[in-house]
Short mmCIF file of C-alpha atoms in Angstrom, two decimals:
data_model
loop_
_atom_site.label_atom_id
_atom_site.label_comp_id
_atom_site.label_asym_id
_atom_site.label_seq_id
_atom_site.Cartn_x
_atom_site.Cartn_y
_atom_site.Cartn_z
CA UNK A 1 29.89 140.98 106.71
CA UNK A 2 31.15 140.86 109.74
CA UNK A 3 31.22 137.90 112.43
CA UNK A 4 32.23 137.33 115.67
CA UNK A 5 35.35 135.07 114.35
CA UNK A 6 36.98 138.44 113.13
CA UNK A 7 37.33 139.86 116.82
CA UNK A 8 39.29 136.61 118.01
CA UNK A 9 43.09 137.13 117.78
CA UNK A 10 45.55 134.34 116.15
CA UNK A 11 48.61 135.45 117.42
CA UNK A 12 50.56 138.62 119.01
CA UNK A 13 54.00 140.04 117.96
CA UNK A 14 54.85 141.82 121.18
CA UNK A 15 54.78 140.88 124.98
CA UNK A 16 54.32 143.52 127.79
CA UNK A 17 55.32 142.92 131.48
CA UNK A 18 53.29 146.04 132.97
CA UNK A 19 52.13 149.31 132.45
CA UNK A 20 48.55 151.55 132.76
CA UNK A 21 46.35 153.26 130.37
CA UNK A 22 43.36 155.41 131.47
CA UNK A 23 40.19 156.22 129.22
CA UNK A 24 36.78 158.10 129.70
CA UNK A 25 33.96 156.73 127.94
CA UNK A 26 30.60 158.83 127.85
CA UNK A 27 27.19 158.15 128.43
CA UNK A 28 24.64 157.93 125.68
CA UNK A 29 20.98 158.98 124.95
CA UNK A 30 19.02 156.58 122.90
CA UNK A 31 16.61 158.36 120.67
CA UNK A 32 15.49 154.82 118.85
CA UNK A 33 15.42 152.80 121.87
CA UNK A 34 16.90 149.07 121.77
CA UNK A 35 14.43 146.91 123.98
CA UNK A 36 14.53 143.08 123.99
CA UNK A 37 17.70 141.19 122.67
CA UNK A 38 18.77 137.45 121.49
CA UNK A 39 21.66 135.89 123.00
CA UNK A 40 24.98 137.11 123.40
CA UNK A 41 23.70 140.46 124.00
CA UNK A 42 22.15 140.86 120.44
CA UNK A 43 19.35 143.60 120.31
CA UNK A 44 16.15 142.58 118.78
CA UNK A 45 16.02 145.64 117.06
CA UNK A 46 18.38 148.82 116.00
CA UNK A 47 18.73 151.92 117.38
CA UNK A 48 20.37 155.20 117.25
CA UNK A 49 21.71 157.70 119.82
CA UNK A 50 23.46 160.74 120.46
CA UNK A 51 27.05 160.44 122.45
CA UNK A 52 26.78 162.96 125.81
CA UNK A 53 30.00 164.81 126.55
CA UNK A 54 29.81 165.77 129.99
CA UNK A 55 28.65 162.59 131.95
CA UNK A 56 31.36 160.27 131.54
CA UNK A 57 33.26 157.30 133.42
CA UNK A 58 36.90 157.74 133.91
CA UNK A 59 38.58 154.14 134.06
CA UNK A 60 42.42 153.70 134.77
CA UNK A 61 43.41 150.22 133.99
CA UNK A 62 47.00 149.38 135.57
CA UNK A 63 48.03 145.93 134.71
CA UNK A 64 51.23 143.36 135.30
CA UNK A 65 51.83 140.11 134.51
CA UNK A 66 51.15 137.42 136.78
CA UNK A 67 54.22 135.61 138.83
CA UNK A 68 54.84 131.98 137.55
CA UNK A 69 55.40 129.87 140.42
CA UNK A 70 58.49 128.18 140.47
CA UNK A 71 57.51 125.40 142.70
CA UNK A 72 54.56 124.29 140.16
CA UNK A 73 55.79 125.95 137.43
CA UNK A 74 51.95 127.16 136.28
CA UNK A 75 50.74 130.34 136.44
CA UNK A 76 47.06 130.96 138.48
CA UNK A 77 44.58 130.40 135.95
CA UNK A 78 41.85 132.69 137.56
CA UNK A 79 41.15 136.14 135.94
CA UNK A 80 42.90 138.49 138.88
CA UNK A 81 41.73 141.78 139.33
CA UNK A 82 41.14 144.50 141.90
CA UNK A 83 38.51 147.27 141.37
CA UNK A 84 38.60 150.48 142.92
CA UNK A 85 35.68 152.95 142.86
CA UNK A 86 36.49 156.62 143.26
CA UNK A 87 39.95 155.55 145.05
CA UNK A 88 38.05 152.77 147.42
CA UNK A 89 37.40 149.26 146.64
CA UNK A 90 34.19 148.09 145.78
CA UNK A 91 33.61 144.55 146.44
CA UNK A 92 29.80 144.94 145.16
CA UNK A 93 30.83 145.68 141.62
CA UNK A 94 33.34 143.04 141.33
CA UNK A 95 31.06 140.00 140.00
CA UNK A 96 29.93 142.23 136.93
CA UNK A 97 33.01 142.59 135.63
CA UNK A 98 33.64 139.20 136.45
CA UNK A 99 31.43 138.33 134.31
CA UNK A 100 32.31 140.54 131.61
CA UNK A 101 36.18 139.01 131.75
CA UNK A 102 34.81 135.38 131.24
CA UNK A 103 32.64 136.59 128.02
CA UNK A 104 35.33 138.36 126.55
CA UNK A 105 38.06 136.00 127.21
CA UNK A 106 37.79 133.92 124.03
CA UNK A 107 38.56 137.56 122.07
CA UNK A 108 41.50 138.91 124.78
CA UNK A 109 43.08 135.30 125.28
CA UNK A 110 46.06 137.16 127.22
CA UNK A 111 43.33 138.13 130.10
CA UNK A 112 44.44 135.17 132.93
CA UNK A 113 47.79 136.21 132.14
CA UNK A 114 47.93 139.90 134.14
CA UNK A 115 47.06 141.10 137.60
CA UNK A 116 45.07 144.19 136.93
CA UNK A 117 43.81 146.93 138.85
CA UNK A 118 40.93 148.75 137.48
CA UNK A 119 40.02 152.27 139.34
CA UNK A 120 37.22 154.55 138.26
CA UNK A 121 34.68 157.29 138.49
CA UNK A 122 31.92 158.88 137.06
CA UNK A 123 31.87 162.81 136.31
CA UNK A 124 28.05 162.34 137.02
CA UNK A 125 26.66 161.68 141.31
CA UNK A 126 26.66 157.49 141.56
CA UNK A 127 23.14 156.53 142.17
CA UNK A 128 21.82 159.62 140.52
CA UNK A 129 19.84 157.22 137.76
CA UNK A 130 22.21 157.88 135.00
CA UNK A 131 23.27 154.47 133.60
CA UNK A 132 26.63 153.97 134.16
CA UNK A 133 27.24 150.94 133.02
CA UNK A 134 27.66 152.05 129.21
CA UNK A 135 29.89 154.60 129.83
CA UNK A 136 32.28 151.91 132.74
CA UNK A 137 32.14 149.28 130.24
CA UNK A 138 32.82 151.39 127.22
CA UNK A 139 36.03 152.87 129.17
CA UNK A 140 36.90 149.04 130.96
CA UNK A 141 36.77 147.92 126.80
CA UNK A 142 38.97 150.65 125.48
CA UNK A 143 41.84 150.44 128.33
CA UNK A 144 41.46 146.05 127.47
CA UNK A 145 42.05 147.43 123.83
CA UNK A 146 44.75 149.42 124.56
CA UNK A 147 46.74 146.62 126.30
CA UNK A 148 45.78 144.62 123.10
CA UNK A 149 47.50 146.81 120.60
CA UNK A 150 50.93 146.99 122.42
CA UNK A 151 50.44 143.35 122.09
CA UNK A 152 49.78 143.43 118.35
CA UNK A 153 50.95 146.67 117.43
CA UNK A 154 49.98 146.23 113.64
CA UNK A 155 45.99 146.57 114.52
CA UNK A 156 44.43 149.10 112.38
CA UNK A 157 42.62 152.20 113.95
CA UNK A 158 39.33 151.10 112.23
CA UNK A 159 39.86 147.77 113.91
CA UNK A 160 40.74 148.76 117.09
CA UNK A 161 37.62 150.85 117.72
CA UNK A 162 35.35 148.11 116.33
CA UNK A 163 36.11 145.42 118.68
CA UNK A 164 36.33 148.14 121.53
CA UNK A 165 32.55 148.64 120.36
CA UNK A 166 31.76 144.72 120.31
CA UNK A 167 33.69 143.96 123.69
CA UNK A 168 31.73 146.81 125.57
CA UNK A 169 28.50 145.38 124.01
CA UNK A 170 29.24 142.38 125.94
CA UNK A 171 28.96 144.35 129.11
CA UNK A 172 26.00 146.30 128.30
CA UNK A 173 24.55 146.35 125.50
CA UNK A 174 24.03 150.25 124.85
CA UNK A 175 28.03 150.68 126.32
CA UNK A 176 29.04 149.82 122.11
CA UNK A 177 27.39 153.39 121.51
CA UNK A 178 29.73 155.03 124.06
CA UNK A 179 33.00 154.29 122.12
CA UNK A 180 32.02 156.73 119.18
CA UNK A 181 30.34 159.78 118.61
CA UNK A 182 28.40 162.03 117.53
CA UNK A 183 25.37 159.83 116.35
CA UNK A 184 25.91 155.71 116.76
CA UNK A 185 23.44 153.47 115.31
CA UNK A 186 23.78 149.47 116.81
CA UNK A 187 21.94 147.00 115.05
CA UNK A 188 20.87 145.83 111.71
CA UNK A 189 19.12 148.54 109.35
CA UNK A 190 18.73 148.07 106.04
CA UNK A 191 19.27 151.17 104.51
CA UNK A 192 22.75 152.05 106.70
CA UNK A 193 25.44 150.02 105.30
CA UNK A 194 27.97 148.94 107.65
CA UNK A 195 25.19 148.89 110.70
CA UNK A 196 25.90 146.09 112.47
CA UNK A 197 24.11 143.82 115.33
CA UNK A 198 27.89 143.67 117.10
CA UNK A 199 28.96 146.98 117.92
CA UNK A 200 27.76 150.27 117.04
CA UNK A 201 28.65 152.18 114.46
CA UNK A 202 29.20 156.61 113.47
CA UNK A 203 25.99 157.63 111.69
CA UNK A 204 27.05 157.79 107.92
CA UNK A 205 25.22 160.41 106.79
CA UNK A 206 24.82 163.89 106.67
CA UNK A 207 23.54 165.74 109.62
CA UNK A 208 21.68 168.89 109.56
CA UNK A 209 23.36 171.95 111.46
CA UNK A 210 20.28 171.91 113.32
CA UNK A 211 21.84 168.86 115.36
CA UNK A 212 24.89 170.02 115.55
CA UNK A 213 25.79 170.52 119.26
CA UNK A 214 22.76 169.39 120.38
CA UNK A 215 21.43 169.70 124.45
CA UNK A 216 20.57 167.47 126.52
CA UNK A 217 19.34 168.26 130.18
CA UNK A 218 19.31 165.48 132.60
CA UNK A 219 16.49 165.90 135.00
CA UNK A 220 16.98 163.77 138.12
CA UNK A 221 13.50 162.82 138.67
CA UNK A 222 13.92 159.78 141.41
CA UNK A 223 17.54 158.51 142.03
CA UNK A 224 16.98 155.61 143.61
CA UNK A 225 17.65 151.81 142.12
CA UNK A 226 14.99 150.73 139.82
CA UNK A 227 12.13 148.00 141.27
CA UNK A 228 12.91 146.35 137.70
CA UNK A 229 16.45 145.65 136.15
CA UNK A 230 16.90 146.82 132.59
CA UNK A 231 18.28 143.09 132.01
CA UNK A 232 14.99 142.00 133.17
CA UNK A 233 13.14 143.85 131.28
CA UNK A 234 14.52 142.92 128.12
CA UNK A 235 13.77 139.42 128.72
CA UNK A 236 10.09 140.22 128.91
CA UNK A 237 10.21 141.34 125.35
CA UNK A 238 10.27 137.34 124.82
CA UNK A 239 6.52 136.58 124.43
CA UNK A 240 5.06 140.16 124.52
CA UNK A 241 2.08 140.36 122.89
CA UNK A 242 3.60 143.72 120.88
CA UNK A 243 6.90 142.98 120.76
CA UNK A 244 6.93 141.72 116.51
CA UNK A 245 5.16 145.31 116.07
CA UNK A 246 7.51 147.24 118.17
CA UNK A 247 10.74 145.77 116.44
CA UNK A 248 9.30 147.07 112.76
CA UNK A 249 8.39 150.54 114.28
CA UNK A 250 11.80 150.83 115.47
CA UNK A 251 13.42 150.19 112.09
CA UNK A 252 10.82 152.34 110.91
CA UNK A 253 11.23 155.29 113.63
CA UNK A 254 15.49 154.81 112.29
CA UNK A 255 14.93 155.53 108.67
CA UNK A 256 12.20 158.58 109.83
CA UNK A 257 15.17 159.95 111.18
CA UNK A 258 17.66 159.70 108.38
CA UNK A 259 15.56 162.07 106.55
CA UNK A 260 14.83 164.14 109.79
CA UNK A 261 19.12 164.65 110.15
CA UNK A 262 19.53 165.27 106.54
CA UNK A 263 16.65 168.10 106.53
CA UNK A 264 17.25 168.96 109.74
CA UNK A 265 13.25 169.08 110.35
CA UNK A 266 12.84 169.55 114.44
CA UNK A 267 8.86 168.70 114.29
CA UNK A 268 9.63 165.65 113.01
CA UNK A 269 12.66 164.74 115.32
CA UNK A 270 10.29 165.80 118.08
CA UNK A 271 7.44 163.38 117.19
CA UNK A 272 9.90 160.08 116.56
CA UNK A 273 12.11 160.90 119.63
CA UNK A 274 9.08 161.35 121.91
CA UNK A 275 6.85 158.51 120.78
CA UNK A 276 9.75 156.21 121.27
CA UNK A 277 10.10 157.15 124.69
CA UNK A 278 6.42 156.34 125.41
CA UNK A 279 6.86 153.27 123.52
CA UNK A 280 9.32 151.84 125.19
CA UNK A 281 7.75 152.12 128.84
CA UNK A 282 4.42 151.27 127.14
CA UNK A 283 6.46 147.92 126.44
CA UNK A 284 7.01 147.76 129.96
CA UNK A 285 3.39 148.88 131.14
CA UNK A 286 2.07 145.52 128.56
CA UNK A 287 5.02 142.80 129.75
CA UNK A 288 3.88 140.07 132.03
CA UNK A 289 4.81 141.05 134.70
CA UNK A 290 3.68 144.54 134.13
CA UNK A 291 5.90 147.44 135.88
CA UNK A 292 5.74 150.83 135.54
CA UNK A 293 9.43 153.18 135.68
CA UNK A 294 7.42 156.61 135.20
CA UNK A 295 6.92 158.64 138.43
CA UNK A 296 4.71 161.33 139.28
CA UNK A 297 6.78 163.94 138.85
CA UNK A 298 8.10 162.08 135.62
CA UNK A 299 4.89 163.09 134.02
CA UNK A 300 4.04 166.36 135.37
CA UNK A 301 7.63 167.26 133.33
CA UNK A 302 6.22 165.88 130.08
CA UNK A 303 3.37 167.75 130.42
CA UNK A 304 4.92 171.19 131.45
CA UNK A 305 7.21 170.55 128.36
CA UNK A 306 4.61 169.89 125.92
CA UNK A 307 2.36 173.08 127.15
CA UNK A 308 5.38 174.96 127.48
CA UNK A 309 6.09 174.34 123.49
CA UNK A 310 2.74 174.79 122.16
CA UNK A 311 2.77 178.23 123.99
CA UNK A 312 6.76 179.06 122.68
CA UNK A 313 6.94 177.29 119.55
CA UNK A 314 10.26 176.32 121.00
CA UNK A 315 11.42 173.07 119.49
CA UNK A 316 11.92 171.32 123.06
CA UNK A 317 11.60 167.53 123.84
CA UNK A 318 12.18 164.79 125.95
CA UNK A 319 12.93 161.36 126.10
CA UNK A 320 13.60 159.10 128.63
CA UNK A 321 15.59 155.71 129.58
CA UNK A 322 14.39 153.11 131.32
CA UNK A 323 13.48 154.79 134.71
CA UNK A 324 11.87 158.10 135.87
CA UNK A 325 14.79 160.69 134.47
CA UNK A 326 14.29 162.73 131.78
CA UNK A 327 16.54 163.93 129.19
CA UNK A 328 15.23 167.57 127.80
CA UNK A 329 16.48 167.54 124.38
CA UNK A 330 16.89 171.30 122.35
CA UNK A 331 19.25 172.73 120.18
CA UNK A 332 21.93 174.90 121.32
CA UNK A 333 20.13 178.14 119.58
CA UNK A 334 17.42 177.86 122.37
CA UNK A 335 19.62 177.14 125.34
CA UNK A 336 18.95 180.11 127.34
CA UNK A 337 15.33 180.51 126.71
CA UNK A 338 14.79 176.56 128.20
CA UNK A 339 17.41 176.65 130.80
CA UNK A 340 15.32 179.61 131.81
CA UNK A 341 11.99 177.26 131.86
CA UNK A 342 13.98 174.25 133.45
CA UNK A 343 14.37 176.88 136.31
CA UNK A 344 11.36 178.18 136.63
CA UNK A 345 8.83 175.12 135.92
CA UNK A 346 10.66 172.14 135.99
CA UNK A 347 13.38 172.32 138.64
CA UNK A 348 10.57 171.67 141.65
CA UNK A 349 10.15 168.12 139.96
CA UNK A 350 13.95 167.45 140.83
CA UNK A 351 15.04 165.34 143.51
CA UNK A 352 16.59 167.60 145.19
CA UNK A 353 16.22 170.21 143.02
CA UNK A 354 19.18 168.51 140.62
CA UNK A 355 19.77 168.62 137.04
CA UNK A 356 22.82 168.24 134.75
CA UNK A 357 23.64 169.91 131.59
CA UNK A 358 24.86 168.12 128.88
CA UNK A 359 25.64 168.23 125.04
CA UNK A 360 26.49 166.33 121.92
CA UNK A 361 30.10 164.34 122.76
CA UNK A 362 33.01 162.84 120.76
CA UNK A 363 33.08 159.60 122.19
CA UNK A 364 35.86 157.68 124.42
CA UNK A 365 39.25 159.84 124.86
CA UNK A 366 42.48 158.77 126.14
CA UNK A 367 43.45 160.88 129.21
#
C-alpha cells in the first residue's frame, strides 16, 4: 500500500546546472465522475475515464539554477518562476502554480533551487470550456519529473509515472488521469487492485474492441467562465443531503463498467455513462447553495441525442463535465453516420457553431 512517504526523495546522485524538457499532457473525459474530496486533494469517491488525444496542453519547462550571492552567501529562498502562455506572459495564472510549487515542494525538495521558465499552450481555443487545468498540470508534473530523474537517474519507469500522477493530482485533481492512458481509474475500488486514492492508475483489465478507439465530440455549448468553480463545488459535497448515496453509486457505477469493458455491452455503457452525468449536476442542482451548469441549449442536445438513437439504434451518448459542454461519446464504427447528425441537428446548439473531434489518447508524450 502505498503512502504519501514513498513520493518524498532521500537523496539525489546527480546535480544539473540547466537545461529544458517539453511534454503534452491530454485532457480527460470522466465517465464515473469524482465529485467531493477530503483534504489534500483526496476524492471522496473513484472514478474512471477515458484519456482524449487531440486536446492537449503543450508545456516547455526550461530551468537553471539559481545564482548564490556572494555577498550573503545564501541563495533566494523563494520558488522563482516565469510563466508564459502561448509565447506571452500571463501574470493571471501565476498564483495557481504558485500554489501548486508550495504543495509539492516537500516531494521535489530541489524546487527553490532553479529559476524556471514554464511556457505553454493548449491544442484546444483557451476559454472554450474545456478544462485545462488537467491536461497544464499533468504536463507542468511530467517536465518537474523529468528534471527529477536527471537528478536521480536510478528512478524506475513505474515510479516515475506514479508520482508524475500524484504531483499533478495536487494541482487538479482529475490532471493524475492525464499522465496515462487509455482508461485511468483514481481512487479506491475494491475490486481493482492497485487503484489508488493518490494518483490514477491504467485500467487493468481487458477491454472490449468495442472501446477501442473510442470518439468523443466536444460540443462547445457556452464558453464562457463558470458562475460556480469546480473547487467550490466540491466543497458542497460536505453536508449534502445525498452525498453518502452518491459515493456508493459511484463505486457501484465503476464495477458496472468492468463488466461493460470486458463484454463490450454499449447499452449498458450508455445507461452508466449517462446517468452519471445527470448525477453529478443533480449533485449540484441539491447543494446549498444550489447552482445549475446546464444551459438551454445543453439540454435541447441531450434530447436530440436520445431521439436521434431510439430512431437509429445507433449506440450514441453523452456525458458532460461540470459546465454546459457536452462530450458525444460513439465508437469509431459509427463515426460518419453521427458526425453526419452533429451537422445536421446539433451544430445550431454550438456557440458559434464550434465543435472538436476527439478520440481515445495515450497519455502524456515527450516532444
Amino acid at each position: 500500500m502505498f503512502s504519501i512517504n514513498d513520493f518524498i526523495p532521500s537523496n539525489y546522485t546527480h546535480s544539473v546546472e540547466k537545461g529544458e524538457f517539453q511534454w503534452s499532457a491530454p485532457s480527460n473525459i470522466a465517465l464515473v465522475k469524482y465529485w467531493g474530496k477530503k483534504e489534500n486533494q483526496v476524492p471522496a469517491n473513484p472514478s474512471v475515464s477515458f484519456t482524449l488525444n487531440n486536446c492537449k496542453t503543450i508545456t516547455k519547462l526550461a530551468f537553471a539554477k539559481k545564482d548564490i550571492s556572494t555577498a550573503l552567501n545564501v541563495i533566494d529562498s523563494g520558488f522563482s518562476f516565469d510563466l508564459l502562455f502561448e509565447g506571452k506572459p500571463k501574470e493571471d495564472f501565476k498564483p495557481k502554480i504558485h500554489k501548486f510549487l508550495e504543495r509539492i515542494e516537500v516531494y521535489l525538495p530541489f524546487l527553490k533551487d532553479y529559476h524556471f521558465t514554464i511556457d505553454t499552450q493548449n491544442t484546444f481555443p483557451h476559454s472554450s470550456g474545456i478544462a485545462s487545468s488537467a491536461s497544464g498540470m499533468a504536463a507542468l508534473a511530467m517536465n518537474l519529473m523529468s528534471l527529477e530523474k536527471e537528478l536521480y537517474p536510478e528512478m524506475t519507469d513505474e515510479y516515475f509515472y506514479q508520482k508524475a500522477s500524484f504531483l499533478a493530482r495536487l494541482g487538479s485533481g482529475s490532471a493524475c488521469r492525464s499522465v496515462k492512458g487509455e482508461v485511468v481509474v483514481w481512487g479506491n475500488q475494491a475490486n481493482i487492485d492497485g487503484s489508488s486514492d493518490l494518483f490514477g492508475v491504467e485500467y487493468p483489465f481487458a477491454i472490449h474492441d468495442n472501446f477501442k478507439v473510442f470518439q468523443d465530440t466536444i460540443l462547445l455549448v457556452d464558453k464562457g467562465e463558470k458562475q460556480v468553480s469546480s473547487t467550490l463545488g466540491h466543497d458542497l459535497m460536505f453536508g449534502h443531503p445525498f452525498a453518502e448515496r452518491r459515493f456508493a453509486q459511484a463505486h457501484e457505477n465503476l464495477d458496472k463498467l468492468i463488466t461493460v469493458f470486458r463484454e463490450g455491452n454499449l447499452e449498458e455503457f450508455i445507461k452508466v455513462v449517462e446517468s452519471e452525468a445527470l448525477t453529478l449536476h443533480a449533485m449540484m442542482m441539491t447543494s446549498m447553495p444550489y447552482f445549475i451548469l446546464m444551459k438551454p441549449n445543453t439540454l435541447q442536445i441531450i434530447n436530440a441525442i436520445w431521439k436521434f438513437r431510439s430512431e437509429t439504434q445507433i449506440p450514441v451518448c453523452f456525458t458532460l463535465d461540470a459546465g454546459a459542454n457536452v462530450h458525444v461519446l460513439y465508437p469509431e464504427t459509427v463515426k460518419e453516420k453521427v458526425l453526419q447528425f452533429i451537422q445536421d441537428e446539433l451544430v445550431g446548439y454550438c456557440q458559434n457553431g464550434q465543435y472538436i473531434c476527439d478520440e481515445i489518447g495515450i497519455g502524456a508524450v515527450l516532444l
